[in-house]
Amino acid sequence: MLLLISPDSVEEALDCVKAAEHLDIVDVKKPDEGSLGANFPWVIREIRDAVPADKPVSATVGDVPYKPGTVAQAALGAVVSGATYIKVGLYGCTTPNQAIEVMRAVVRAVKDHRPDALVVASGYADAHRIGCVNPLALPDIAARSGADAAMLDTAVKDGTRLFDHVPPDVCAEFVRRAHAAGLLAALAGSVRQVDLGPLTRMGTDIVGVRGAVCEGGDRNAGRIRPELVAAFRAEMDRQAREYAVGVPAQS
């Protein structure tokens, strides 16, 4: 399981650099513009320059509307700015066909520029609260559009978490469907250390966090701390070791 950490500024990215050995992907977002809020192209470039070359940079392109052309241009801007994982939050897509149309436009825009970039179709565990596509539809949407990964996050950051909206057994089905389609499965949404056991056992490929590695667990007011990143990775590694030998880890 890969660890994706989401700084919201160049300064926070430098804190991530101090913990670079403990993380796998640096994700650029702008939390005050939404769950998958897009940051500025120059911030993506500066963060790409700041983090070690062997650490891929991911970038969100926003909680997007059903506007395929607009979203394709945004995605191209992210990959041109240095991101190799391009995450699209399908916020304004109310049907799978709308989501596929948006994602196909994104895949073409991104892959025409950089064929090795990875496109991530992101949906929301709490989709019922905002009226967008069902979480379990995401793997099929990603596969039919030519994307590389399917992801779930939470849209409304009100203290509720991934498993509050999509229980572990449903998340496991999401992962199973993604893998059956040849996709990576990514899960996020106020994930904490206590969630790592179930996430490991279901075969999650990428876990995304912010609040869990911020001071006070506060994704907005807190700042990412290197020692919290290290502690989160240590628990990931512990769960992976114990799962590998078939012994349930104690939370």
GROMACS .gro file of C-alpha atoms in nm:
model
  251
    1MET     CA    1   0.000   0.000   0.000
    2LEU     CA    2   0.137   0.338  -0.104
    3LEU     CA    3   0.107   0.642   0.123
    4LEU     CA    4  -0.013   0.962  -0.042
    5ILE     CA    5   0.022   1.283   0.163
    6SER     CA    6  -0.151   1.608   0.068
    7PRO     CA    7   0.031   1.933   0.156
    8ASP     CA    8  -0.156   2.252   0.069
    9SER     CA    9   0.146   2.476   0.015
   10VAL     CA   10   0.513   2.474  -0.077
   11GLU     CA   11   0.598   2.522   0.292
   12GLU     CA   12   0.407   2.209   0.387
   13ALA     CA   13   0.567   2.022   0.099
   14LEU     CA   14   0.905   2.101   0.251
   15ASP     CA   15   0.782   1.939   0.573
   16CYS     CA   16   0.693   1.635   0.362
   17VAL     CA   17   1.046   1.636   0.222
   18LYS     CA   18   1.175   1.594   0.579
   19ALA     CA   19   0.967   1.275   0.594
   20ALA     CA   20   1.030   1.168   0.234
   21GLU     CA   21   1.153   0.822   0.334
   22HIS     CA   22   0.814   0.752   0.492
   23LEU     CA   23   0.583   0.853   0.205
   24ASP     CA   24   0.535   0.750  -0.157
   25ILE     CA   25   0.337   1.025  -0.333
   26VAL     CA   26   0.312   1.399  -0.265
   27ASP     CA   27  -0.037   1.521  -0.356
   28VAL     CA   28  -0.105   1.886  -0.436
   29LYS     CA   29  -0.449   2.016  -0.347
   30LYS     CA   30  -0.615   2.329  -0.210
   31PRO     CA   31  -0.845   2.224   0.075
   32ASP     CA   32  -1.021   2.560   0.096
   33GLU     CA   33  -1.156   2.498  -0.256
   34GLY     CA   34  -1.308   2.162  -0.167
   35SER     CA   35  -1.226   1.802  -0.091
   36LEU     CA   36  -1.031   1.773  -0.418
   37GLY     CA   37  -0.974   2.145  -0.465
   38ALA     CA   38  -0.722   2.237  -0.733
   39ASN     CA   39  -0.413   2.436  -0.646
   40PHE     CA   40  -0.234   2.679  -0.879
   41PRO     CA   41  -0.006   2.556  -1.160
   42TRP     CA   42   0.289   2.744  -1.012
   43VAL     CA   43   0.236   2.572  -0.676
   44ILE     CA   44   0.242   2.232  -0.848
   45ARG     CA   45   0.567   2.331  -1.023
   46GLU     CA   46   0.728   2.458  -0.703
   47ILE     CA   47   0.631   2.145  -0.512
   48ARG     CA   48   0.758   1.925  -0.795
   49ASP     CA   49   1.091   2.110  -0.773
   50ALA     CA   50   1.098   2.083  -0.392
   51VAL     CA   51   1.040   1.711  -0.344
   52PRO     CA   52   1.292   1.437  -0.432
   53ALA     CA   53   1.289   1.340  -0.799
   54ASP     CA   54   1.201   0.979  -0.716
   55LYS     CA   55   0.879   1.083  -0.539
   56PRO     CA   56   0.591   1.125  -0.783
   57VAL     CA   57   0.370   1.431  -0.749
   58SER     CA   58  -0.005   1.401  -0.777
   59ALA     CA   59  -0.241   1.692  -0.834
   60THR     CA   60  -0.614   1.733  -0.802
   61VAL     CA   61  -0.797   1.926  -1.071
   62GLY     CA   62  -1.093   2.010  -0.851
   63ASP     CA   63  -1.440   1.895  -0.752
   64VAL     CA   64  -1.532   1.933  -1.115
   65PRO     CA   65  -1.857   2.014  -1.297
   66TYR     CA   66  -1.997   1.818  -1.588
   67LYS     CA   67  -1.796   2.019  -1.839
   68PRO     CA   68  -1.560   1.785  -2.025
   69GLY     CA   69  -1.372   2.057  -2.213
   70THR     CA   70  -1.311   2.267  -1.904
   71VAL     CA   71  -1.194   1.968  -1.703
   72ALA     CA   72  -0.968   1.840  -1.985
   73GLN     CA   73  -0.790   2.177  -1.997
   74ALA     CA   74  -0.749   2.177  -1.619
   75ALA     CA   75  -0.604   1.826  -1.629
   76LEU     CA   76  -0.360   1.922  -1.901
   77GLY     CA   77  -0.251   2.217  -1.689
   78ALA     CA   78  -0.177   1.983  -1.399
   79VAL     CA   79   0.035   1.742  -1.603
   80VAL     CA   80   0.221   2.024  -1.780
   81SER     CA   81   0.301   2.165  -1.436
   82GLY     CA   82   0.476   1.845  -1.332
   83ALA     CA   83   0.216   1.613  -1.183
   84THR     CA   84   0.228   1.246  -1.282
   85TYR     CA   85  -0.094   1.143  -1.104
   86ILE     CA   86  -0.394   1.349  -1.219
   87LYS     CA   87  -0.697   1.320  -0.988
   88VAL     CA   88  -1.043   1.429  -1.102
   89GLY     CA   89  -1.323   1.469  -0.848
   90LEU     CA   90  -1.645   1.384  -1.036
   91TYR     CA   91  -1.852   1.613  -0.816
   92GLY     CA   92  -2.089   1.747  -1.080
   93CYS     CA   93  -2.149   1.421  -1.267
   94THR     CA   94  -2.487   1.275  -1.178
   95THR     CA   95  -2.476   0.972  -1.410
   96PRO     CA   96  -2.204   0.723  -1.508
   97ASN     CA   97  -2.227   0.837  -1.871
   98GLN     CA   98  -2.152   1.196  -1.773
   99ALA     CA   99  -1.858   1.080  -1.565
  100ILE     CA  100  -1.723   0.865  -1.848
  101GLU     CA  101  -1.748   1.158  -2.090
  102VAL     CA  102  -1.549   1.381  -1.856
  103MET     CA  103  -1.288   1.115  -1.783
  104ARG     CA  104  -1.238   1.022  -2.149
  105ALA     CA  105  -1.162   1.387  -2.224
  106VAL     CA  106  -0.918   1.400  -1.934
  107VAL     CA  107  -0.744   1.077  -2.035
  108ARG     CA  108  -0.695   1.201  -2.390
  109ALA     CA  109  -0.565   1.543  -2.280
  110VAL     CA  110  -0.323   1.395  -2.027
  111LYS     CA  111  -0.197   1.095  -2.225
  112ASP     CA  112  -0.145   1.297  -2.544
  113HIS     CA  113   0.099   1.510  -2.345
  114ARG     CA  114   0.252   1.245  -2.119
  115PRO     CA  115   0.161   0.881  -2.192
  116ASP     CA  116   0.310   0.754  -1.867
  117ALA     CA  117   0.100   0.984  -1.647
  118LEU     CA  118  -0.165   0.812  -1.434
  119VAL     CA  119  -0.524   0.936  -1.445
  120VAL     CA  120  -0.740   0.883  -1.137
  121ALA     CA  121  -1.120   0.894  -1.148
  122SER     CA  122  -1.224   1.009  -0.802
  123GLY     CA  123  -1.569   0.975  -0.653
  124TYR     CA  124  -1.712   1.034  -0.308
  125ALA     CA  125  -1.805   0.796  -0.031
  126ASP     CA  126  -2.078   1.042   0.071
  127ALA     CA  127  -2.212   1.077  -0.284
  128HIS     CA  128  -2.567   1.057  -0.148
  129ARG     CA  129  -2.515   1.397   0.018
  130ILE     CA  130  -2.419   1.578  -0.302
  131GLY     CA  131  -2.607   1.386  -0.569
  132CYS     CA  132  -2.313   1.252  -0.772
  133VAL     CA  133  -2.238   0.904  -0.905
  134ASN     CA  134  -2.258   0.602  -0.677
  135PRO     CA  135  -1.922   0.502  -0.524
  136LEU     CA  136  -1.939   0.147  -0.660
  137ALA     CA  137  -1.981   0.283  -1.014
  138LEU     CA  138  -1.631   0.438  -1.007
  139PRO     CA  139  -1.427   0.132  -1.109
  140ASP     CA  140  -1.643   0.082  -1.420
  141ILE     CA  141  -1.629   0.453  -1.502
  142ALA     CA  142  -1.250   0.452  -1.470
  143ALA     CA  143  -1.212   0.137  -1.680
  144ARG     CA  144  -1.445   0.249  -1.959
  145SER     CA  145  -1.275   0.588  -1.987
  146GLY     CA  146  -0.921   0.449  -2.001
  147ALA     CA  147  -0.816   0.584  -1.661
  148ASP     CA  148  -0.557   0.407  -1.447
  149ALA     CA  149  -0.712   0.420  -1.101
  150ALA     CA  150  -1.040   0.459  -0.915
  151MET     CA  151  -1.050   0.652  -0.591
  152LEU     CA  152  -1.297   0.735  -0.314
  153ASP     CA  153  -1.273   1.037  -0.084
  154THR     CA  154  -1.531   1.227   0.119
  155ALA     CA  155  -1.688   1.539  -0.029
  156VAL     CA  156  -1.808   1.705   0.290
  157LYS     CA  157  -1.534   1.753   0.547
  158ASP     CA  158  -1.750   1.768   0.858
  159GLY     CA  159  -1.576   1.512   1.077
  160THR     CA  160  -1.740   1.208   0.918
  161ARG     CA  161  -1.502   0.958   0.762
  162LEU     CA  162  -1.474   0.711   0.477
  163PHE     CA  163  -1.613   0.413   0.668
  164ASP     CA  164  -1.902   0.621   0.805
  165HIS     CA  165  -2.044   0.635   0.453
  166VAL     CA  166  -1.900   0.327   0.282
  167PRO     CA  167  -1.849   0.044   0.534
  168PRO     CA  168  -1.537  -0.174   0.507
  169ASP     CA  169  -1.720  -0.455   0.328
  170VAL     CA  170  -1.842  -0.212   0.058
  171CYS     CA  171  -1.494  -0.058   0.030
  172ALA     CA  172  -1.360  -0.410  -0.016
  173GLU     CA  173  -1.605  -0.459  -0.303
  174PHE     CA  174  -1.486  -0.129  -0.453
  175VAL     CA  175  -1.126  -0.256  -0.438
  176ARG     CA  176  -1.227  -0.593  -0.584
  177ARG     CA  177  -1.404  -0.428  -0.877
  178ALA     CA  178  -1.109  -0.197  -0.942
  179HIS     CA  179  -0.862  -0.485  -0.943
  180ALA     CA  180  -1.089  -0.695  -1.166
  181ALA     CA  181  -1.077  -0.412  -1.419
  182GLY     CA  182  -0.698  -0.385  -1.398
  183LEU     CA  183  -0.706  -0.059  -1.203
  184LEU     CA  184  -0.536   0.073  -0.893
  185ALA     CA  185  -0.772   0.127  -0.599
  186ALA     CA  186  -0.719   0.437  -0.385
  187LEU     CA  187  -0.908   0.523  -0.066
  188ALA     CA  188  -0.910   0.843   0.139
  189GLY     CA  189  -1.151   1.044   0.351
  190SER     CA  190  -1.032   1.138   0.700
  191VAL     CA  191  -0.849   0.805   0.723
  192ARG     CA  192  -0.681   0.740   1.060
  193GLN     CA  193  -0.433   0.484   1.185
  194VAL     CA  194  -0.718   0.274   1.324
  195ASP     CA  195  -0.844   0.224   0.967
  196LEU     CA  196  -0.519   0.078   0.836
  197GLY     CA  197  -0.598  -0.280   0.934
  198PRO     CA  198  -0.913  -0.304   0.721
  199LEU     CA  199  -0.754  -0.105   0.437
  200THR     CA  200  -0.458  -0.343   0.431
  201ARG     CA  201  -0.669  -0.657   0.439
  202MET     CA  202  -0.890  -0.547   0.150
  203GLY     CA  203  -0.587  -0.487  -0.072
  204THR     CA  204  -0.598  -0.108  -0.107
  205ASP     CA  205  -0.321   0.013  -0.339
  206ILE     CA  206  -0.302   0.378  -0.228
  207VAL     CA  207  -0.419   0.540   0.094
  208GLY     CA  208  -0.450   0.919   0.098
  209VAL     CA  209  -0.427   1.124   0.415
  210ARG     CA  210  -0.396   1.480   0.535
  211GLY     CA  211  -0.566   1.537   0.869
  212ALA     CA  212  -0.408   1.227   1.025
  213VAL     CA  213  -0.061   1.375   0.976
  214CYS     CA  214  -0.149   1.736   1.070
  215GLU     CA  215  -0.113   1.896   1.411
  216GLY     CA  216  -0.418   1.818   1.622
  217GLY     CA  217  -0.562   1.606   1.341
  218ASP     CA  218  -0.693   1.928   1.183
  219ARG     CA  219  -0.667   1.924   0.802
  220ASN     CA  220  -0.745   2.297   0.779
  221ALA     CA  221  -0.583   2.472   1.077
  222GLY     CA  222  -0.311   2.214   1.145
  223ARG     CA  223   0.015   2.180   0.958
  224ILE     CA  224   0.168   1.854   0.838
  225ARG     CA  225   0.431   1.728   1.081
  226PRO     CA  226   0.713   1.496   0.968
  227GLU     CA  227   0.698   1.294   1.289
  228LEU     CA  228   0.326   1.225   1.233
  229VAL     CA  229   0.399   1.108   0.878
  230ALA     CA  230   0.665   0.873   1.018
  231ALA     CA  231   0.424   0.738   1.282
  232PHE     CA  232   0.153   0.678   1.023
  233ARG     CA  233   0.396   0.488   0.799
  234ALA     CA  234   0.517   0.282   1.094
  235GLU     CA  235   0.160   0.166   1.161
  236MET     CA  236   0.111   0.092   0.789
  237ASP     CA  237   0.423  -0.122   0.792
  238ARG     CA  238   0.315  -0.302   1.111
  239GLN     CA  239  -0.024  -0.387   0.963
  240ALA     CA  240   0.139  -0.508   0.640
  241ARG     CA  241   0.385  -0.733   0.826
  242GLU     CA  242   0.121  -0.891   1.044
  243TYR     CA  243  -0.120  -0.937   0.754
  244ALA     CA  244   0.157  -1.106   0.554
  245VAL     CA  245   0.208  -1.370   0.824
  246GLY     CA  246  -0.163  -1.410   0.887
  247VAL     CA  247  -0.170  -1.265   1.237
  248PRO     CA  248  -0.430  -0.991   1.295
  249ALA     CA  249  -0.261  -0.677   1.420
  250GLN     CA  250  -0.400  -0.521   1.734
  251SER     CA  251  -0.531  -0.169   1.684
   0.00000   0.00000   0.00000
